[in-house]
Short mmCIF file of C-alpha atoms and ligand atoms in Angstrom, two decimals:
data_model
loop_
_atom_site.label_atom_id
_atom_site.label_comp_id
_atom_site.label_asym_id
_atom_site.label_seq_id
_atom_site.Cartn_x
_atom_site.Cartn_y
_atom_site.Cartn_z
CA UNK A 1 37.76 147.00 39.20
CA UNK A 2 36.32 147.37 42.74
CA UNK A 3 38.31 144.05 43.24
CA UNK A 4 41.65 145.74 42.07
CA UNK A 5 41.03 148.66 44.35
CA UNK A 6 39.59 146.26 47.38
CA UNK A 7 43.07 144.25 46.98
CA UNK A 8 45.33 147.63 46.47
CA UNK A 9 43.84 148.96 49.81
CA UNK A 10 44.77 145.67 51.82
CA UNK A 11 47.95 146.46 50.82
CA UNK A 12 48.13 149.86 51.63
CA UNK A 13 46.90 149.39 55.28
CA UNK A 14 49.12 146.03 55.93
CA UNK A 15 52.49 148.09 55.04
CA UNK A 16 51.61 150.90 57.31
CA UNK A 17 50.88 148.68 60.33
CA UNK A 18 54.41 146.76 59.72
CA UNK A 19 55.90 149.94 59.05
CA UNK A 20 54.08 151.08 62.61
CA UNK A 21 54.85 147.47 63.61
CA UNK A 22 58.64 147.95 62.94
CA UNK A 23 59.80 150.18 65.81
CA UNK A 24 57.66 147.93 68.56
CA UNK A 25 60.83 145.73 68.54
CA UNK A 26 62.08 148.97 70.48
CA UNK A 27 60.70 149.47 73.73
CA UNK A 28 59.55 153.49 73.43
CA UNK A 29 58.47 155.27 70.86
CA UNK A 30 61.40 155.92 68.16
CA UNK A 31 60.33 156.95 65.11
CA UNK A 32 60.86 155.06 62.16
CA UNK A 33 63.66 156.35 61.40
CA UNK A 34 65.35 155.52 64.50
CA UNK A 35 65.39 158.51 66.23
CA UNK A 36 65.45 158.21 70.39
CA UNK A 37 62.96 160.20 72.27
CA UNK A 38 63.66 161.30 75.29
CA UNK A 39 61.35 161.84 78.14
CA UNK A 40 62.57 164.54 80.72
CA UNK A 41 61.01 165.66 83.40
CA UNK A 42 62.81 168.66 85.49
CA UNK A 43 62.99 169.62 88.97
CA UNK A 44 61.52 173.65 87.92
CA UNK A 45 62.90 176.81 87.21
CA UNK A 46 64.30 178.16 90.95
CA UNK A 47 68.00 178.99 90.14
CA UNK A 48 70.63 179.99 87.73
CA UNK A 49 71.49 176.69 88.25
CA UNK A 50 68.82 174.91 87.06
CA UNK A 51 68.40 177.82 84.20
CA UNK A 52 71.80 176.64 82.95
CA UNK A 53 71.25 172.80 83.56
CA UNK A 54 68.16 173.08 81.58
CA UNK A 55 70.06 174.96 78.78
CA UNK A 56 72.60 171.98 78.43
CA UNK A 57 69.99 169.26 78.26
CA UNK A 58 67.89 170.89 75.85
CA UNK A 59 71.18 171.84 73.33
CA UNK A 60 72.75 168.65 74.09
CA UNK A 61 69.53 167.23 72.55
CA UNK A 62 69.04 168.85 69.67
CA UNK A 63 72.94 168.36 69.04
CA UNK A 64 72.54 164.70 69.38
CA UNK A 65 69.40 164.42 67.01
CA UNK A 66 67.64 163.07 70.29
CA UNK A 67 63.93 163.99 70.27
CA UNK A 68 63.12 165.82 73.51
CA UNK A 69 60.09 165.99 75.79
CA UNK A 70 60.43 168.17 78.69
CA UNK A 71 58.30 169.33 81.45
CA UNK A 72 59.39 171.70 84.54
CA UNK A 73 57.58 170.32 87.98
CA UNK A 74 57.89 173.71 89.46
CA UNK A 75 59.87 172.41 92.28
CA UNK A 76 56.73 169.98 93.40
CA UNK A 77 57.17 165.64 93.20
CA UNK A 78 53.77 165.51 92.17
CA UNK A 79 54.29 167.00 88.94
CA UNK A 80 57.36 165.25 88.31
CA UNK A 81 55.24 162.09 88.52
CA UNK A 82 52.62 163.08 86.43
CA UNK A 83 55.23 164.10 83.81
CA UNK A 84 57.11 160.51 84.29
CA UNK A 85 53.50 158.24 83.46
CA UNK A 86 52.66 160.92 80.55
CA UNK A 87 56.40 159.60 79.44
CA UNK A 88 55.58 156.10 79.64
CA UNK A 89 52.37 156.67 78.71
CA UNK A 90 54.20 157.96 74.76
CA UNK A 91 56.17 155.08 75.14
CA UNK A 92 59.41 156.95 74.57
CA UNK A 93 62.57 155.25 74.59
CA UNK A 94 64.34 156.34 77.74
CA UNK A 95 63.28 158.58 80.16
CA UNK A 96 65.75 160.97 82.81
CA UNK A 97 64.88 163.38 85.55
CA UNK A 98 66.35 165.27 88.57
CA UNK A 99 64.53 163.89 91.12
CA UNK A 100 63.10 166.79 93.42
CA UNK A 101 63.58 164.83 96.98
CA UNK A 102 64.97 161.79 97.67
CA UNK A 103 62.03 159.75 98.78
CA UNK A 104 58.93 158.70 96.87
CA UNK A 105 59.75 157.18 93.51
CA UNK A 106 59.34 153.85 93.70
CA UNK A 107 56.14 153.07 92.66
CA UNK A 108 56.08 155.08 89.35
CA UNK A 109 59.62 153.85 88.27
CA UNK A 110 58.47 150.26 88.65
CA UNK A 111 55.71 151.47 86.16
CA UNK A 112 58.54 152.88 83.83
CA UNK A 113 60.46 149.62 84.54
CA UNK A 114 56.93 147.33 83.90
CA UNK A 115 57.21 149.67 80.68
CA UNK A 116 60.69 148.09 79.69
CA UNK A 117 61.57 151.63 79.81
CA UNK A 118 65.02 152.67 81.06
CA UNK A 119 65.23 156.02 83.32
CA UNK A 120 68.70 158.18 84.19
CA UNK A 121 68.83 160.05 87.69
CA UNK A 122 70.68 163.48 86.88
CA UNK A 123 71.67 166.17 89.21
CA UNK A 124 69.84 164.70 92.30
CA UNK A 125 69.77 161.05 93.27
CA UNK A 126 67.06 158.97 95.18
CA UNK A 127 67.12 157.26 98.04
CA UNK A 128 65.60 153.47 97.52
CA UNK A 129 66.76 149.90 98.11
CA UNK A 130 65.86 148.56 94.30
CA UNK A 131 68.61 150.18 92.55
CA UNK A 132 67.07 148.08 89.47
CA UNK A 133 64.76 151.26 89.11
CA UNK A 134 67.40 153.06 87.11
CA UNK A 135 69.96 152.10 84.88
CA UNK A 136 72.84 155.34 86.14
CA UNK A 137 73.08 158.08 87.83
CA UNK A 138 75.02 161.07 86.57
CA UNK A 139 75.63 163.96 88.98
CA UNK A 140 77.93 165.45 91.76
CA UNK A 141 78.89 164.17 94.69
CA UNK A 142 77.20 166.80 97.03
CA UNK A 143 78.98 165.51 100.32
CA UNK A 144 82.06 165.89 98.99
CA UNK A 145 80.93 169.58 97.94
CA UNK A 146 80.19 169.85 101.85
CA UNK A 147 83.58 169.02 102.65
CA UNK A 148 85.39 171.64 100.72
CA UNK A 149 82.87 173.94 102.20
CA UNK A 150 83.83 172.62 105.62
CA UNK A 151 87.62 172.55 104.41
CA UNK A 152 87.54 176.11 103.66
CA UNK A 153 86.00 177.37 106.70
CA UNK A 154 88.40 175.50 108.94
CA UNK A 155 91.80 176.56 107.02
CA UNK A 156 89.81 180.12 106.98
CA UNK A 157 88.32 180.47 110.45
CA UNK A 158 89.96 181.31 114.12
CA UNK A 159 88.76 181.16 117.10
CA UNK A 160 84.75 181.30 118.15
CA UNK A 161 82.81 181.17 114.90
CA UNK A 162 79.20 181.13 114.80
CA UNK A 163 77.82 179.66 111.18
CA UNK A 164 73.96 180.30 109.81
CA UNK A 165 73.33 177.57 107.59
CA UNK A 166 70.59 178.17 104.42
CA UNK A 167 69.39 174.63 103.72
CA UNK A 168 68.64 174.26 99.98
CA UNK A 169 65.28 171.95 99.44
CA UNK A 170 64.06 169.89 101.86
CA UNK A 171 64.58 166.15 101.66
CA UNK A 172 66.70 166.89 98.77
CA UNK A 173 69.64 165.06 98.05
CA UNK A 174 71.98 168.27 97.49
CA UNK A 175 70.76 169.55 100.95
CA UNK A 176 70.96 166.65 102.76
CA UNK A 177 74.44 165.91 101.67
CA UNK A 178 75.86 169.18 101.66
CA UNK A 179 74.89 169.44 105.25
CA UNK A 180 76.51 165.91 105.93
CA UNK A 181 79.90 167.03 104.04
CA UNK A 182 79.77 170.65 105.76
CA UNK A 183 79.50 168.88 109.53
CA UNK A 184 81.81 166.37 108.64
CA UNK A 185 84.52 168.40 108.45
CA UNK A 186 83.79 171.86 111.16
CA UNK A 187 83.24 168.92 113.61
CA UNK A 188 87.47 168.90 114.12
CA UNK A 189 86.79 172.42 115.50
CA UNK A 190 84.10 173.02 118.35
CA UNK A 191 85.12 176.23 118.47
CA UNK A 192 83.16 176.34 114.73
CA UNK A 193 79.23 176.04 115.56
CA UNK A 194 76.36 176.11 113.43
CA UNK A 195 73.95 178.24 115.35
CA UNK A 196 70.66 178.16 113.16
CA UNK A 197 69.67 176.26 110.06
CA UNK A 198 66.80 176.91 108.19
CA UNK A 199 65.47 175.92 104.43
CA UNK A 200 65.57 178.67 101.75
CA UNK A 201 64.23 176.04 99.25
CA UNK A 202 67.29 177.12 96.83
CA UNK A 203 65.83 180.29 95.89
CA UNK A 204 66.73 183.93 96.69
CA UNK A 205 64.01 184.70 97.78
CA UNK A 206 64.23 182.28 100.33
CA UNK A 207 67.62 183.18 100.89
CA UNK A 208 66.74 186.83 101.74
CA UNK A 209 63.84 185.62 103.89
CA UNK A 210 65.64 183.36 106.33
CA UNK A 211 68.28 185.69 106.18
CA UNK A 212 66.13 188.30 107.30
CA UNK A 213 64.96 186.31 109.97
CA UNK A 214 68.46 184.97 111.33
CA UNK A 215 69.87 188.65 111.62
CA UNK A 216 67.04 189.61 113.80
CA UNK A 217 67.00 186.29 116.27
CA UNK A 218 70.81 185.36 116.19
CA UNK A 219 73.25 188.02 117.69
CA UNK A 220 76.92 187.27 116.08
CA UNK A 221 76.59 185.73 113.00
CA UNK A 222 80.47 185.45 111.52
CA UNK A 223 79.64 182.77 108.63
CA UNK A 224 76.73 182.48 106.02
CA UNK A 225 77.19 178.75 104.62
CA UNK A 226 74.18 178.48 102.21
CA UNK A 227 73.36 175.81 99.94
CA UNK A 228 73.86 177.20 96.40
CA UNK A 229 74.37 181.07 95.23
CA UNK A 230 70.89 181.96 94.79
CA UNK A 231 70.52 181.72 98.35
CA UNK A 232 73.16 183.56 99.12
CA UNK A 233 72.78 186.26 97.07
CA UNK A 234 69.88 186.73 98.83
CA UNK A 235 71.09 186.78 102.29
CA UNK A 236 73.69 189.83 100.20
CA UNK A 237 70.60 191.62 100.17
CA UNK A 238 69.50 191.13 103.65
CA UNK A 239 72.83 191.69 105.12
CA UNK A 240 72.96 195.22 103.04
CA UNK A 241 69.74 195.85 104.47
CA UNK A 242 70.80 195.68 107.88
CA UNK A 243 73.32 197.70 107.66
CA UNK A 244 76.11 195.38 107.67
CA UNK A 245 78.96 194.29 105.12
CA UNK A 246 78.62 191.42 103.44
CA UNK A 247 81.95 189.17 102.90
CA UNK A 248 83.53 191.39 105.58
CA UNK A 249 80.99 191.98 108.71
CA UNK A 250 79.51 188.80 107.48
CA UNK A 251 81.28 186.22 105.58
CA UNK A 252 79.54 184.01 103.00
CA UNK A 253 80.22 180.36 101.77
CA UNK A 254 77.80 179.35 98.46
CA UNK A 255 78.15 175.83 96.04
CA UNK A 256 77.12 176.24 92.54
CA UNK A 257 79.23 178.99 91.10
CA UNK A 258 77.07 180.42 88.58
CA UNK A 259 77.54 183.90 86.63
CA UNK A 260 75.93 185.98 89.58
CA UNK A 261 77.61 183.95 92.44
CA UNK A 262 81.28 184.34 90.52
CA UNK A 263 80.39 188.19 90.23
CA UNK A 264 79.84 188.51 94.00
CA UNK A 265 82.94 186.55 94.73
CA UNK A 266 84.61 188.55 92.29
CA UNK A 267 83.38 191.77 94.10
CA UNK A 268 84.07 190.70 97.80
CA UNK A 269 80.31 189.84 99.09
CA UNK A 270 81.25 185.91 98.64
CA UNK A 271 84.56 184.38 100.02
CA UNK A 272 84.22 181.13 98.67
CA UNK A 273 82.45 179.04 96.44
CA UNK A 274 81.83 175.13 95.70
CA UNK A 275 81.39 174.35 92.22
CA UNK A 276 78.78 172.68 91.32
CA UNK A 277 78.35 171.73 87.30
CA UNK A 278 75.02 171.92 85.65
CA UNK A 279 76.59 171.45 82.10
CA UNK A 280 75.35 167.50 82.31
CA UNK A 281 73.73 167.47 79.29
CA UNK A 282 76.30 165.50 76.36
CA UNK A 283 76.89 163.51 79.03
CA UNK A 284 73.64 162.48 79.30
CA UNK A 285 72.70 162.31 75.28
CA UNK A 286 75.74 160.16 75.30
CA UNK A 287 74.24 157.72 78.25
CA UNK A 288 71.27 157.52 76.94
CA UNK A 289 72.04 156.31 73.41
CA UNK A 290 74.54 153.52 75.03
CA UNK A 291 71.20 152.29 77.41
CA UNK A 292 69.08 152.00 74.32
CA UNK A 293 71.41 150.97 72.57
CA UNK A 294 71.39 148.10 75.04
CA UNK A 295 75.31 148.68 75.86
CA UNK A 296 76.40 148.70 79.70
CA UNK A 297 77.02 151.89 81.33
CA UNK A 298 78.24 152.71 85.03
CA UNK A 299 76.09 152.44 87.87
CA UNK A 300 77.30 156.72 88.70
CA UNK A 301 78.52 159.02 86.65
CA UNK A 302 80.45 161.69 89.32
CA UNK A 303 80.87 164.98 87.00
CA UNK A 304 84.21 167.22 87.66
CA UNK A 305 84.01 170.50 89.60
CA UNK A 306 86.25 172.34 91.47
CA UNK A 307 86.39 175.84 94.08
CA UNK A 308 86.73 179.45 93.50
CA UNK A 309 88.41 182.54 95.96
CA UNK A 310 87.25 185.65 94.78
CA UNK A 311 91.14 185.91 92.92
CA UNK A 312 89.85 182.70 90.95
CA UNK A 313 86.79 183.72 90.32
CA UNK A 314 87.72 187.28 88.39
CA UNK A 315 90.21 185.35 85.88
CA UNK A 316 87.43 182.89 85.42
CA UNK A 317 84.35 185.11 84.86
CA UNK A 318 85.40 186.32 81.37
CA UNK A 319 85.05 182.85 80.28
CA UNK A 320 82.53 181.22 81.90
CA UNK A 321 79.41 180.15 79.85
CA UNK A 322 76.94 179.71 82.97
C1 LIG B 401 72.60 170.61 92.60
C2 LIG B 401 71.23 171.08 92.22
C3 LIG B 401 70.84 172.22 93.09
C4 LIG B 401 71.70 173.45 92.90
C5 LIG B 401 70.70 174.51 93.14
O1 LIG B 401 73.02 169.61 91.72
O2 LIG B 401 70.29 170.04 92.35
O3 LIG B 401 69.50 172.58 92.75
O4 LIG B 401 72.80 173.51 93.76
C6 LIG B 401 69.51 173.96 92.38
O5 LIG B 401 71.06 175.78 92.68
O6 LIG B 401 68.35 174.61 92.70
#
């Protein structure tokens, strides 16, 4: 009898290692029935931007049947690290993040790449030689989002015109390519000069700070041209403050055009805005089950966007879902 129940226990344990066994032909850690999981770490929480970018990845997700992991780094590299080797670590079966700054990633995405697992740059891009680190990129092209900054101003702007720039993140991709795009273009008119630059780390906060800051050392500010709405909605508040008109005294170019931006666009305290879409998230599910799927996918993935007056953005508020 003991025998009997000996042999029936082999048995037992030998299926559920095969059946354990059976997904190691993948290279993460898909369940047995198949299902991907998804490793994502996110840049943080510091703008309706990244509220409504995180919203799309996590729906897109759960719409896709993709099992997601997600961690918010708070704005800081180290965490998005950390977050990255707890991924490989699980041995899930692709991992994606929004890379903070540009610099910095090469070590632990060799580790994800040692892993045989396959990682997707979204929103932000990095700046390294081995572009074997990561199978696409899917995201906006933030110097051409300078451009129509720069584009606007110049079609918009006579005569002496002094510019206060709001720098989003330091060493990140969107500010140093916004810059690039912005300069690019006001450089056909020296008559259009930037007269102070300063980070506002993409928060309003920041914004409001540096703002606060530039009104009191800079005499003759005519242009705010900050980095994404947060920040300028801040610098609203700091222009109020000091007694001044915003969009009139002080005019004010943002890039994102989320809900708050297009209502301050829509009421006259924004001129113009650069959209910039956070709503990456099916395109991502659908990139991600192509790599593990072991199908080829583009190198870059440049999502559509487009620019806003303040006449554009009041027939587009009622329907826009960020
Ligand atoms: C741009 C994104 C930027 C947004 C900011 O793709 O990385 O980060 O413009 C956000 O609002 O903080």
């Amino acid at each position: 009898m003991l025998k009997k129940i000996a042999t029936a226990a082999c048995a037992v344990l030998l299926g559920t290692l095969t059946a354990c066994g059976s997904s190691g032909g993948q290279s993460g850690g898909s369940a047995d029935d198949g299902k991907i999981t998804m490793g994502f770490a996110q840049v943080g929480a510091e703008s309706g931007w990244r509220t409504a970018n995180t919203k799309s990845i996590q729906e897109a997700a759960a719409a896709a049947g993709i099992d997601l992991k997600f961690s918010d780094a708070q704005q800081k590299q180290e965490n998005q690290i950390k977050a990255i080797r707890s991924y490989i670590q699980q041995k899930v079966d692709v991992i994606a993040f929004s890379p903070v700054v540009e610099t910095g990633w090469d070590t632990v995405l060799l580790e994800a790449k040692r892993a045989n697992i396959p990682v997707i740059l979204t929103d932000r891009s990095i700046d390294s030689d081995d572009t074997s680190l990561y199978k696409t990129f899917l995201g906006s092209d933030f110097v051409e989002e300078g451009r129509k900054a720069g584009d606007w101003l110049v079609a918009n702007t006579q005569g002496e015109t002094n510019v206060v720039e709001l720098q989003g993140t330091t060493g990140a991709a969107p500010a140093i390519d916004r810059k690039k795009g912005f300069e690019e273009k006001i450089a056909a008119r020296p008559d259009i000069k930037i007269v102070a630059t300063q980070t506002g780390d993409f928060t309003r906060s920041g914004g409001k700070q540096v703002m606060e800051a530039f009104l009191k050392s800079t005499p003759d500010i005519d242009v705010v041209y900050a980095h994404n709405d947060d920040m300028g909605l801040g610098a609203i508040e700091a222009i109020k403050a000091a007694g001044k008109v915003p969009g009139q005294d002080i005019r004010i170019i943002t890039v994102d055009a989320v809900k708050d931006g297009m209502q301050a666009l829509a009421n006259g305290e924004i001129n113009f805005i650069v959209e910039c879409n956070p709503l990456l998230g099916g395109q991502l599910m659908d990139l991600a089950k192509k790599i593990v799927a072991g199908e080829e996918v583009p190198p870059r993935v440049v999502t559509e966007e487009t620019t806003f007056t303040s006449e554009q953005a009041k027939a587009a508020l009622p329907e826009r879902k960020y």
